[in-house]
Amino acid sequence: MMRNVTLVCGFACAAIVLGCATGPSPEETRAIGEHMVSEAYPGMPAELTARAHQDADQKICSRPPGDKLTSDEAQRVVAHARASLKYPANGKLAGDWKIGQRLVANGGGLRVRGGRVEKVKENGALCINCHALDPREVNSGNLGPELIGYGAKRGHTDAIVKYTYEKIYNSWLYFPCSNMPRLGANGYLTPEQIAHVVAYLVDPQSPVNRN
Amino acid sequence: MAEPMRIRATLQGDVADVRILMRHPMETGQRKDAKGEIVPVHFIQNVVVTHNGKTVLDAQWSQAVSRDPFLGIRVKGAKAGDKIAVTWTDNRGDKRTDEATVAAAS
Amino acid sequence: METMRGCVAAAVLVLFSAPLPAQNAADGLAIGRQMLAEDNPGELWVERGKRLFFEKRGPKNASLEACDLGQGPGKVEGAFAQLPRYFADTDKVQDLESRLMTCMVTLQGFKREDIVKNRFGTLDRDSDMEALVSFVGSKSNGMKMAVPLAHPKEREAFKAGEYLFNRRSGPLDFSCATCHGDEGKRVRLQDLPNMTDAKQVQHVVATGWPAYRGTQATVRTMQHRLYDCNWQMRLPDLGYTSEMSIALTSYLNHRGNGGEIHLPGVRR
């Protein structure tokens, strides 16, 4: 018994010495970092500081570059994503591409300044911040893959429409921990807005598919 | 109080390349402040540059010139060690003069 | 009068005829950047910052000449190159802005909340902090970044910064790495530095902030850069000189070690 205690202390002491030489352990680092987050937004209302709290999936998806998900972690993220899915009340997963066109170019929504959410008419779908969609649009980013001719290449079958809708609603369903935000699951876009964006991507009349 | 200008004068052959940065709000009289009130017109009206005391530029400016204006001129017949002085006067009568010495080409 | 008008015409001609010839948009951009780098309006902030640093100011009517930015009282040369670092008197790791704030409060008697209120300049009101940071930053020009990791709290800040850089949160699931973790990326047409690349970190840290921003007609600081990133990430207003902001700066600046300093920078 005595020997066990000594042994435990031995390990603990070694850990402390090691800690001093190399910096805090991953667990300590997490605790320090989370404490910093909890104090990073002084004077902000609780409903806004809540945005900085991580959900279980964000926790799993926060990792250094090159650090791969375990299959168990990936399965958990995918299962949560599947459970998050909601569809438009009218059941139509592809809406009006012209409304979608307006949404994809809109990069605003939910920003905070001076402790208040900035007022906007609607949250933009942010798409062209990261994706090339319309070949005539030069002002598009490249954080995500180029999607010019999305529908022309894939068609607009029910299966493609459903996949596209679900991918936008919660990208982590198909690509766990993808850089792409879970736009529907996070409540940032409504199911109806997503359906309009789907139409913009797949409709043969949409600029995405006309060359 | 008017902030100092930054003047650089470098010799290229017998020409001094003079570059002047001025700190001035250059208000057009059309901008509104945070409270939604019109900010009164306030701009540099006159810029005079002298080379060893002799005027080489006398310019009339308007509120169309940008905030913190940049002015570049080339002065012929300059030598290292010559004095370049710049004076601006704005529409409120505020005035600022700064001076630089022409440096040999590096 | 005729001669004077002639003079003005000649000067104006020089202004527009000097930067030639622009072959395409990228060349034009390069010429504009070159001109801005040579005659960076940020130099005006350096001048003002220098005046503010040595002027007796505040309720205690004192200059900042006794301010210890890590190199000893009043020594501004090389201070930026080694920040953030640990300071025994505050028992904290501090970046340039938080350290200047400490000095402005303790030496000059300014109120912390007033400094925080005026941390970012507007078209209606200059920020003293933006000027002071420009001045102190410029006093490391030509030196190399050499941020220490000797004190346990410095290592703690560095590790926490690394953790926070990769931490995803908010309604858009973003971390710093989402935008700054890969090569050659853009949001719309805005190039994004890859902060996982050693060379790019050195460049951004040593020549990036403080920088004169053409779109805002003022110098912005690293604290402002982080505040603005938070805004884009849909997080609330980042607390000025919060420990989180300093940890992120520790992480980036230490990894920028070796980068040659040229400040203030110039940015869009």
CSV table of N, CA and C in Angstrom, one decimal, chain C residues 105-180:
chain,number,residue,atom,x,y,z
C,105,VAL,N,-1.8,53.5,-17.5
C,105,VAL,CA,-2.6,53.5,-16.3
C,105,VAL,C,-1.7,53.9,-15.1
C,106,THR,N,-0.6,53.1,-15.0
C,106,THR,CA,0.3,53.3,-13.8
C,106,THR,C,1.1,54.5,-13.8
C,107,LEU,N,1.7,54.9,-14.9
C,107,LEU,CA,2.6,56.0,-15.0
C,107,LEU,C,1.9,57.3,-15.2
C,108,GLN,N,0.9,57.3,-16.1
C,108,GLN,CA,0.2,58.5,-16.5
C,108,GLN,C,-1.1,58.8,-15.8
C,109,GLY,N,-1.7,57.7,-15.2
C,109,GLY,CA,-2.9,57.8,-14.5
C,109,GLY,C,-4.2,57.8,-15.4
C,110,PHE,N,-4.0,57.4,-16.7
C,110,PHE,CA,-5.2,57.3,-17.5
C,110,PHE,C,-6.1,56.2,-16.9
C,111,LYS,N,-7.4,56.3,-17.2
C,111,LYS,CA,-8.3,55.2,-16.8
C,111,LYS,C,-8.4,54.1,-17.9
C,112,ARG,N,-8.3,52.9,-17.4
C,112,ARG,CA,-8.3,51.7,-18.3
C,112,ARG,C,-9.5,51.8,-19.2
C,113,GLU,N,-10.7,52.1,-18.7
C,113,GLU,CA,-11.9,52.1,-19.5
C,113,GLU,C,-11.9,53.1,-20.6
C,114,ASP,N,-11.2,54.3,-20.3
C,114,ASP,CA,-11.1,55.3,-21.4
C,114,ASP,C,-10.2,54.9,-22.5
C,115,ILE,N,-9.1,54.2,-22.1
C,115,ILE,CA,-8.2,53.7,-23.2
C,115,ILE,C,-8.9,52.6,-24.0
C,116,VAL,N,-9.7,51.8,-23.4
C,116,VAL,CA,-10.4,50.7,-24.1
C,116,VAL,C,-11.4,51.4,-25.0
C,117,LYS,N,-12.1,52.4,-24.5
C,117,LYS,CA,-13.1,53.1,-25.4
C,117,LYS,C,-12.5,53.7,-26.6
C,118,ASN,N,-11.2,54.2,-26.5
C,118,ASN,CA,-10.6,54.8,-27.6
C,118,ASN,C,-9.5,54.0,-28.3
C,119,ARG,N,-9.7,52.6,-28.2
C,119,ARG,CA,-8.7,51.7,-28.6
C,119,ARG,C,-8.6,51.8,-30.2
C,120,PHE,N,-9.7,51.9,-30.8
C,120,PHE,CA,-9.7,51.9,-32.3
C,120,PHE,C,-10.2,53.3,-32.8
C,121,GLY,N,-9.3,53.9,-33.6
C,121,GLY,CA,-9.7,55.3,-34.1
C,121,GLY,C,-10.8,55.2,-35.1
C,122,THR,N,-11.5,56.4,-35.2
C,122,THR,CA,-12.6,56.5,-36.2
C,122,THR,C,-12.2,57.8,-37.1
C,123,LEU,N,-13.0,58.1,-38.1
C,123,LEU,CA,-12.8,59.3,-38.9
C,123,LEU,C,-12.9,60.5,-38.0
C,124,ASP,N,-13.7,60.4,-36.9
C,124,ASP,CA,-14.0,61.5,-36.1
C,124,ASP,C,-13.0,61.7,-34.9
C,125,ARG,N,-12.2,60.6,-34.6
C,125,ARG,CA,-11.4,60.7,-33.4
C,125,ARG,C,-10.2,59.7,-33.6
C,126,ASP,N,-9.0,60.3,-33.5
C,126,ASP,CA,-7.8,59.5,-33.6
C,126,ASP,C,-7.6,58.6,-32.3
C,127,SER,N,-7.0,57.5,-32.4
C,127,SER,CA,-6.7,56.7,-31.2
C,127,SER,C,-5.2,56.9,-30.9
C,128,ASP,N,-5.0,57.2,-29.6
C,128,ASP,CA,-3.6,57.3,-29.1
C,128,ASP,C,-2.9,56.0,-29.2
C,129,MET,N,-3.6,54.9,-28.9
C,129,MET,CA,-3.0,53.6,-28.9
C,129,MET,C,-2.5,53.2,-30.3
C,130,GLU,N,-3.3,53.5,-31.3
C,130,GLU,CA,-2.8,53.2,-32.7
C,130,GLU,C,-1.5,53.9,-33.0
C,131,ALA,N,-1.4,55.1,-32.5
C,131,ALA,CA,-0.2,55.9,-32.8
C,131,ALA,C,1.0,55.4,-32.0
C,132,LEU,N,0.8,55.1,-30.7
C,132,LEU,CA,1.8,54.6,-29.9
C,132,LEU,C,2.4,53.2,-30.4
C,133,VAL,N,1.4,52.4,-30.8
C,133,VAL,CA,1.8,51.0,-31.3
C,133,VAL,C,2.6,51.2,-32.6
C,134,SER,N,2.2,52.1,-33.4
C,134,SER,CA,3.0,52.4,-34.7
C,134,SER,C,4.4,52.8,-34.3
C,135,PHE,N,4.5,53.8,-33.4
C,135,PHE,CA,5.9,54.3,-33.0
C,135,PHE,C,6.7,53.1,-32.4
C,136,VAL,N,6.2,52.4,-31.5
C,136,VAL,CA,7.0,51.4,-30.8
C,136,VAL,C,7.4,50.3,-31.8
C,137,GLY,N,6.4,49.9,-32.6
C,137,GLY,CA,6.6,48.8,-33.6
C,137,GLY,C,7.7,49.2,-34.6
C,138,SER,N,7.7,50.5,-35.0
C,138,SER,CA,8.7,50.9,-36.0
C,138,SER,C,10.1,50.9,-35.4
C,139,LYS,N,10.2,50.9,-34.1
C,139,LYS,CA,11.5,51.0,-33.4
C,139,LYS,C,12.2,49.6,-33.3
C,140,SER,N,11.6,48.6,-34.0
C,140,SER,CA,12.2,47.3,-34.1
C,140,SER,C,12.5,47.0,-35.6
C,141,ASN,N,12.3,48.0,-36.4
C,141,ASN,CA,12.6,47.8,-37.8
C,141,ASN,C,14.0,47.4,-38.1
C,142,GLY,N,14.1,46.3,-39.0
C,142,GLY,CA,15.4,45.8,-39.4
C,142,GLY,C,15.8,44.7,-38.4
C,143,MET,N,15.2,44.6,-37.3
C,143,MET,CA,15.5,43.5,-36.3
C,143,MET,C,14.6,42.2,-36.7
C,144,LYS,N,15.0,41.1,-36.0
C,144,LYS,CA,14.2,39.9,-36.3
C,144,LYS,C,13.4,39.6,-35.1
C,145,MET,N,12.2,39.0,-35.3
C,145,MET,CA,11.3,38.6,-34.3
C,145,MET,C,12.0,37.6,-33.4
C,146,ALA,N,12.0,37.8,-32.1
C,146,ALA,CA,12.6,36.9,-31.1
C,146,ALA,C,11.8,36.8,-29.8
C,147,VAL,N,10.6,36.2,-30.0
C,147,VAL,CA,9.7,36.2,-28.8
C,147,VAL,C,10.1,35.0,-27.9
C,148,PRO,N,10.3,35.3,-26.6
C,148,PRO,CA,10.8,34.3,-25.7
C,148,PRO,C,9.8,33.3,-25.3
C,149,LEU,N,10.2,32.0,-25.0
C,149,LEU,CA,9.3,31.0,-24.4
C,149,LEU,C,10.0,30.4,-23.2
C,150,ALA,N,10.6,31.3,-22.4
C,150,ALA,CA,11.4,30.8,-21.2
C,150,ALA,C,10.5,30.7,-20.0
C,151,HIS,N,9.7,31.6,-19.7
C,151,HIS,CA,8.8,31.6,-18.5
C,151,HIS,C,7.7,30.6,-18.7
C,152,PRO,N,7.3,29.9,-17.6
C,152,PRO,CA,6.2,28.9,-17.7
C,152,PRO,C,4.9,29.6,-18.2
C,153,LYS,N,4.7,30.8,-17.9
C,153,LYS,CA,3.5,31.5,-18.3
C,153,LYS,C,3.5,31.8,-19.8
C,154,GLU,N,4.8,32.0,-20.3
C,154,GLU,CA,4.9,32.2,-21.8
C,154,GLU,C,4.6,30.9,-22.5
C,155,ARG,N,5.1,29.8,-22.0
C,155,ARG,CA,4.8,28.5,-22.6
C,155,ARG,C,3.3,28.2,-22.5
C,156,GLU,N,2.7,28.6,-21.4
C,156,GLU,CA,1.3,28.4,-21.2
C,156,GLU,C,0.5,29.1,-22.3
C,157,ALA,N,0.8,30.4,-22.4
C,157,ALA,CA,0.1,31.3,-23.4
C,157,ALA,C,0.3,30.7,-24.8
C,158,PHE,N,1.5,30.3,-25.1
C,158,PHE,CA,1.8,29.7,-26.5
C,158,PHE,C,0.9,28.5,-26.7
C,159,LYS,N,0.9,27.6,-25.8
C,159,LYS,CA,0.1,26.3,-25.9
C,159,LYS,C,-1.4,26.6,-26.0
C,160,ALA,N,-1.8,27.6,-25.2
C,160,ALA,CA,-3.2,27.9,-25.2
C,160,ALA,C,-3.6,28.6,-26.5
C,161,GLY,N,-2.7,29.4,-27.0
C,161,GLY,CA,-2.9,30.0,-28.3
C,161,GLY,C,-3.0,29.0,-29.4
C,162,GLU,N,-2.2,28.0,-29.4
C,162,GLU,CA,-2.3,26.9,-30.4
C,162,GLU,C,-3.6,26.2,-30.3
C,163,TYR,N,-4.0,25.9,-29.1
C,163,TYR,CA,-5.3,25.3,-28.9
C,163,TYR,C,-6.5,26.2,-29.4
C,164,LEU,N,-6.4,27.5,-29.1
C,164,LEU,CA,-7.5,28.4,-29.5
C,164,LEU,C,-7.5,28.6,-31.0
C,165,PHE,N,-6.3,28.5,-31.6
C,165,PHE,CA,-6.2,28.7,-33.1
C,165,PHE,C,-7.0,27.6,-33.8
C,166,ASN,N,-7.1,26.5,-33.2
C,166,ASN,CA,-7.8,25.3,-33.9
C,166,ASN,C,-9.1,25.1,-33.3
C,167,ARG,N,-9.6,25.9,-32.4
C,167,ARG,CA,-10.8,25.7,-31.6
C,167,ARG,C,-12.0,26.2,-32.5
C,168,ARG,N,-12.9,25.3,-32.8
C,168,ARG,CA,-14.1,25.7,-33.6
C,168,ARG,C,-15.3,26.0,-32.7
C,169,SER,N,-16.0,27.1,-33.0
C,169,SER,CA,-17.1,27.5,-32.2
C,169,SER,C,-18.0,28.4,-33.1
C,170,GLY,N,-19.1,28.9,-32.5
C,170,GLY,CA,-19.9,29.9,-33.1
C,170,GLY,C,-20.9,29.3,-34.1
C,171,PRO,N,-21.9,30.1,-34.6
C,171,PRO,CA,-22.9,29.6,-35.5
C,171,PRO,C,-22.4,29.2,-36.8
C,172,LEU,N,-21.1,29.5,-37.1
C,172,LEU,CA,-20.6,29.0,-38.4
C,172,LEU,C,-19.5,28.0,-38.3
C,173,ASP,N,-19.3,27.5,-37.1
C,173,ASP,CA,-18.3,26.4,-36.8
C,173,ASP,C,-16.9,26.8,-37.2
C,174,PHE,N,-16.5,28.1,-37.1
C,174,PHE,CA,-15.2,28.5,-37.6
C,174,PHE,C,-14.1,28.4,-36.5
C,175,SER,N,-12.9,28.1,-36.9
C,175,SER,CA,-11.7,28.4,-36.1
C,175,SER,C,-10.9,29.3,-36.9
C,176,CYS,N,-9.7,29.7,-36.3
C,176,CYS,CA,-8.8,30.6,-37.1
C,176,CYS,C,-8.3,29.7,-38.3
C,177,ALA,N,-8.1,28.4,-38.0
C,177,ALA,CA,-7.5,27.5,-39.0
C,177,ALA,C,-8.4,27.3,-40.2
C,178,THR,N,-9.8,27.6,-40.0
C,178,THR,CA,-10.7,27.4,-41.1
C,178,THR,C,-10.2,28.2,-42.3
C,179,CYS,N,-9.9,29.5,-42.0
C,179,CYS,CA,-9.5,30.4,-43.1
C,179,CYS,C,-8.0,30.5,-43.3
C,180,HIS,N,-7.2,30.2,-42.2
C,180,HIS,CA,-5.8,30.5,-42.3
C,180,HIS,C,-5.0,29.2,-42.1
